[in-house]
């Protein structure tokens, strides 16, 4: 493969830098999307105070609601069946409040005992004397870290290549400008 003429190297590297920038953008956007999934749910209850349900990702945190003890009707396990024949049921702990149902886990699980133990812990605390605080959480952010980290890593690598090509473009432009100036000086000299 032959190299482009010296007068067009800046154009070739500029096109390459633009192409790699356009390639990096979707990877970076998807990386931020996956890292921003609110996959950790925390329920904090203080004695004689409201319970606070928060959701967090690797990038941010948000409060989903504050519930007084009398606003929480029950904590149980939701069960879902797939419409496909032979599919195993999946489970997720949830909290039924006066304002609606709030899931206590981001992802569904095939382990009913795990979901039931989580729900029983919260239900026992709410029905007890509430003399101590309770903090339970379900962290499902590991999968989003792997996928989001991979997308972000590829996006940053492609962006670094884009910046290197942009630096080469600037260097080629300087060289071409110098060559044009020398040619113009030679054409003017007798």
Coordinates of N, CA and C in Angstrom, one line a residue, residues 76-180:
X76 N -43.0 -9.1 50.7 CA -43.1 -10.5 50.2 C -42.2 -10.8 49.0
X77 N -42.4 -11.9 48.4 CA -41.6 -12.3 47.2 C -42.6 -12.3 46.0
X78 N -42.2 -11.6 45.0 CA -42.9 -11.6 43.7 C -42.4 -12.8 42.9
X79 N -43.4 -13.5 42.3 CA -43.0 -14.7 41.5 C -43.5 -14.4 40.0
X80 N -42.6 -14.7 39.1 CA -43.0 -14.5 37.7 C -42.7 -15.8 36.9
X81 N -43.6 -16.1 36.0 CA -43.5 -17.3 35.2 C -43.3 -16.8 33.7
X82 N -42.4 -17.4 33.0 CA -42.2 -17.0 31.6 C -43.3 -17.6 30.8
X83 N -43.6 -17.0 29.7 CA -44.7 -17.5 28.8 C -44.2 -18.7 28.0
X84 N -42.9 -18.9 28.0 CA -42.3 -20.1 27.3 C -42.6 -21.4 28.1
X85 N -42.8 -22.4 27.4 CA -43.1 -23.7 28.1 C -41.8 -24.2 28.7
X86 N -41.9 -24.7 29.9 CA -40.8 -25.3 30.6 C -39.9 -24.3 31.3
X87 N -40.2 -23.1 31.2 CA -39.3 -22.1 31.8 C -39.4 -22.1 33.3
X88 N -38.3 -21.9 34.0 CA -38.3 -21.9 35.5 C -38.9 -20.6 36.0
X89 N -39.6 -20.6 37.1 CA -40.0 -19.3 37.7 C -38.9 -18.5 38.3
X90 N -39.1 -17.2 38.3 CA -38.0 -16.3 38.9 C -38.7 -15.5 40.0
X91 N -37.8 -15.0 40.9 CA -38.3 -14.4 42.1 C -37.6 -13.1 42.4
X92 N -38.3 -12.2 43.1 CA -37.7 -10.9 43.5 C -38.5 -10.4 44.8
X93 N -37.7 -10.0 45.8 CA -38.4 -9.5 47.0 C -39.0 -8.1 46.7
X94 N -40.1 -7.8 47.3 CA -40.7 -6.5 47.0 C -41.4 -6.0 48.3
X95 N -41.7 -4.7 48.3 CA -42.3 -4.1 49.5 C -43.6 -3.4 49.0
X96 N -44.7 -3.8 49.6 CA -46.0 -3.2 49.2 C -46.3 -2.0 50.2
X97 N -46.4 -0.8 49.7 CA -46.7 0.4 50.5 C -48.0 1.0 50.1
X98 N -48.4 2.0 50.8 CA -49.6 2.7 50.5 C -49.5 3.4 49.2
X99 N -48.3 3.7 48.7 CA -48.2 4.4 47.5 C -47.8 3.5 46.3
X100 N -47.8 2.2 46.5 CA -47.6 1.2 45.5 C -46.5 0.2 45.9
X101 N -46.1 -0.6 44.9 CA -45.2 -1.7 45.2 C -43.8 -1.3 44.7
X102 N -42.8 -1.5 45.6 CA -41.4 -1.2 45.3 C -40.6 -2.4 45.3
X103 N -39.9 -2.7 44.2 CA -39.0 -3.9 44.3 C -37.8 -3.6 45.2
X104 N -37.4 -4.7 45.9 CA -36.2 -4.5 46.8 C -34.9 -5.1 46.2
X105 N -35.0 -5.5 44.9 CA -33.9 -6.1 44.1 C -34.0 -5.6 42.7
X106 N -32.9 -5.3 42.1 CA -33.0 -4.9 40.7 C -33.2 -6.1 39.7
X107 N -32.6 -7.2 40.0 CA -32.7 -8.3 39.1 C -33.5 -9.4 39.8
X108 N -34.2 -10.2 38.9 CA -34.9 -11.4 39.4 C -33.9 -12.5 39.6
X109 N -34.2 -13.4 40.5 CA -33.4 -14.5 40.7 C -34.1 -15.9 40.6
X110 N -33.4 -16.9 40.3 CA -34.1 -18.2 40.3 C -34.1 -18.9 41.7
X111 N -33.4 -18.3 42.6 CA -33.3 -18.9 44.0 C -34.4 -18.3 44.8
X112 N -35.5 -19.0 45.0 CA -36.6 -18.6 45.8 C -36.2 -18.4 47.3
X113 N -35.4 -19.3 47.8 CA -35.0 -19.2 49.2 C -34.2 -17.9 49.5
X114 N -33.4 -17.5 48.6 CA -32.6 -16.2 48.8 C -33.5 -15.0 48.8
X115 N -34.5 -15.0 47.9 CA -35.4 -13.9 47.9 C -36.3 -13.9 49.1
X116 N -36.8 -15.1 49.5 CA -37.6 -15.2 50.7 C -36.9 -14.8 52.0
X117 N -35.6 -15.2 52.1 CA -34.9 -14.8 53.3 C -34.7 -13.3 53.4
X118 N -34.5 -12.6 52.3 CA -34.3 -11.2 52.2 C -35.7 -10.5 52.7
X119 N -36.8 -11.0 52.1 CA -38.1 -10.4 52.4 C -38.4 -10.7 53.9
X120 N -38.1 -11.9 54.4 CA -38.4 -12.3 55.8 C -37.6 -11.4 56.8
X121 N -36.4 -11.1 56.4 CA -35.6 -10.2 57.3 C -36.2 -8.9 57.5
X122 N -36.7 -8.3 56.4 CA -37.3 -7.0 56.4 C -38.7 -7.0 57.1
X123 N -39.5 -8.1 56.8 CA -40.8 -8.2 57.5 C -40.7 -8.4 59.0
X124 N -39.7 -9.2 59.4 CA -39.5 -9.4 60.9 C -39.2 -8.1 61.6
X125 N -38.3 -7.3 60.9 CA -37.9 -6.1 61.5 C -39.1 -5.1 61.6
X126 N -39.9 -5.1 60.6 CA -41.0 -4.1 60.6 C -42.1 -4.6 61.6
X127 N -42.3 -5.9 61.8 CA -43.3 -6.3 62.7 C -42.8 -6.4 64.2
X128 N -41.5 -6.2 64.4 CA -40.9 -6.2 65.7 C -41.0 -4.9 66.4
X129 N -40.3 -4.8 67.5 CA -40.3 -3.6 68.3 C -39.5 -2.4 67.7
X130 N -38.6 -2.7 66.8 CA -37.8 -1.6 66.1 C -37.0 -0.8 67.0
X131 N -36.2 -1.5 67.9 CA -35.4 -0.8 68.8 C -34.0 -0.5 68.2
X132 N -33.6 -1.2 67.2 CA -32.3 -1.0 66.5 C -32.6 -0.7 65.1
X133 N -31.6 -0.2 64.4 CA -31.7 0.1 63.0 C -31.6 -1.1 62.1
X134 N -32.0 -1.0 60.9 CA -31.9 -2.1 59.9 C -31.3 -1.5 58.6
X135 N -30.3 -2.2 58.0 CA -29.8 -1.8 56.7 C -29.6 -3.1 55.9
X136 N -30.4 -3.2 54.9 CA -30.3 -4.3 54.0 C -30.1 -3.8 52.6
X137 N -29.4 -4.5 51.8 CA -29.2 -4.1 50.4 C -29.1 -5.3 49.5
X138 N -29.3 -5.1 48.2 CA -29.1 -6.1 47.2 C -28.3 -5.3 46.1
X139 N -27.1 -5.8 45.8 CA -26.2 -5.2 44.9 C -26.1 -6.0 43.6
X140 N -26.7 -5.6 42.5 CA -26.6 -6.3 41.3 C -25.8 -5.5 40.2
X141 N -24.9 -4.7 40.7 CA -24.1 -3.8 39.8 C -22.9 -4.5 39.2
X142 N -22.6 -5.7 39.6 CA -21.4 -6.4 39.0 C -21.5 -6.6 37.5
X143 N -22.6 -7.0 37.0 CA -22.8 -7.2 35.6 C -22.7 -5.9 34.8
X144 N -23.3 -4.8 35.4 CA -23.2 -3.6 34.7 C -21.8 -3.0 34.7
X145 N -21.0 -3.4 35.7 CA -19.6 -2.9 35.8 C -18.8 -3.6 34.7
X146 N -19.0 -4.9 34.5 CA -18.2 -5.6 33.5 C -18.5 -5.1 32.1
X147 N -19.8 -5.0 31.8 CA -20.2 -4.6 30.4 C -19.9 -3.1 30.2
X148 N -20.3 -2.2 31.2 CA -20.0 -0.8 31.1 C -18.5 -0.5 31.1
X149 N -17.7 -1.2 31.9 CA -16.3 -1.0 31.9 C -15.7 -1.4 30.5
X150 N -16.2 -2.5 30.0 CA -15.6 -2.9 28.7 C -15.9 -1.9 27.6
X151 N -17.2 -1.5 27.5 CA -17.5 -0.4 26.5 C -16.8 0.8 26.7
X152 N -16.6 1.3 28.0 CA -15.9 2.5 28.2 C -14.4 2.4 27.9
X153 N -13.8 1.2 28.2 CA -12.4 1.0 27.9 C -12.2 1.0 26.4
X154 N -13.0 0.3 25.6 CA -12.9 0.3 24.2 C -13.0 1.7 23.7
X155 N -14.1 2.5 24.2 CA -14.3 3.8 23.7 C -13.1 4.7 24.0
X156 N -12.5 4.6 25.2 CA -11.4 5.4 25.5 C -10.1 5.1 24.7
X157 N -10.0 3.8 24.4 CA -8.8 3.4 23.5 C -9.0 4.0 22.1
X158 N -10.2 3.9 21.6 CA -10.5 4.4 20.2 C -10.4 5.9 20.3
X159 N -10.8 6.6 21.3 CA -10.7 8.0 21.5 C -9.2 8.4 21.5
X160 N -8.4 7.6 22.2 CA -6.9 7.9 22.3 C -6.3 7.8 20.9
X161 N -6.7 6.8 20.1 CA -6.3 6.7 18.7 C -6.7 7.9 17.9
X162 N -7.9 8.4 18.1 CA -8.5 9.5 17.5 C -7.6 10.8 17.8
X163 N -7.3 11.0 19.0 CA -6.5 12.1 19.4 C -5.1 12.0 18.8
X164 N -4.5 10.8 18.8 CA -3.2 10.7 18.1 C -3.3 11.0 16.7
X165 N -4.3 10.6 16.0 CA -4.5 11.0 14.6 C -4.7 12.5 14.4
X166 N -5.4 13.1 15.4 CA -5.6 14.6 15.3 C -4.2 15.3 15.5
X167 N -3.4 14.8 16.4 CA -2.0 15.4 16.5 C -1.2 15.2 15.3
X168 N -1.3 14.0 14.6 CA -0.6 13.8 13.4 C -1.2 14.7 12.3
X169 N -2.5 15.0 12.3 CA -3.0 15.9 11.3 C -2.4 17.3 11.4
X170 N -2.3 17.8 12.7 CA -1.7 19.1 12.9 C -0.3 19.1 12.5
X171 N 0.5 18.0 12.7 CA 1.9 18.0 12.3 C 1.9 18.0 10.8
X172 N 1.1 17.2 10.1 CA 1.1 17.2 8.6 C 0.7 18.6 8.1
X173 N -0.3 19.3 8.7 CA -0.7 20.6 8.2 C 0.5 21.6 8.3
X174 N 1.3 21.5 9.4 CA 2.5 22.3 9.6 C 3.5 22.0 8.5
X175 N 3.7 20.8 8.2 CA 4.7 20.3 7.2 C 4.2 20.8 5.8
X176 N 2.9 20.7 5.5 CA 2.4 21.1 4.2 C 2.5 22.6 4.1
X177 N 2.2 23.3 5.2 CA 2.3 24.8 5.1 C 3.8 25.2 4.9
X178 N 4.7 24.6 5.5 CA 6.1 24.9 5.3 C 6.5 24.6 3.9
X179 N 6.1 23.4 3.3 CA 6.4 23.1 1.9 C 5.8 24.1 1.0
X180 N 4.6 24.5 1.2 CA 4.0 25.5 0.3 C 4.7 26.8 0.4

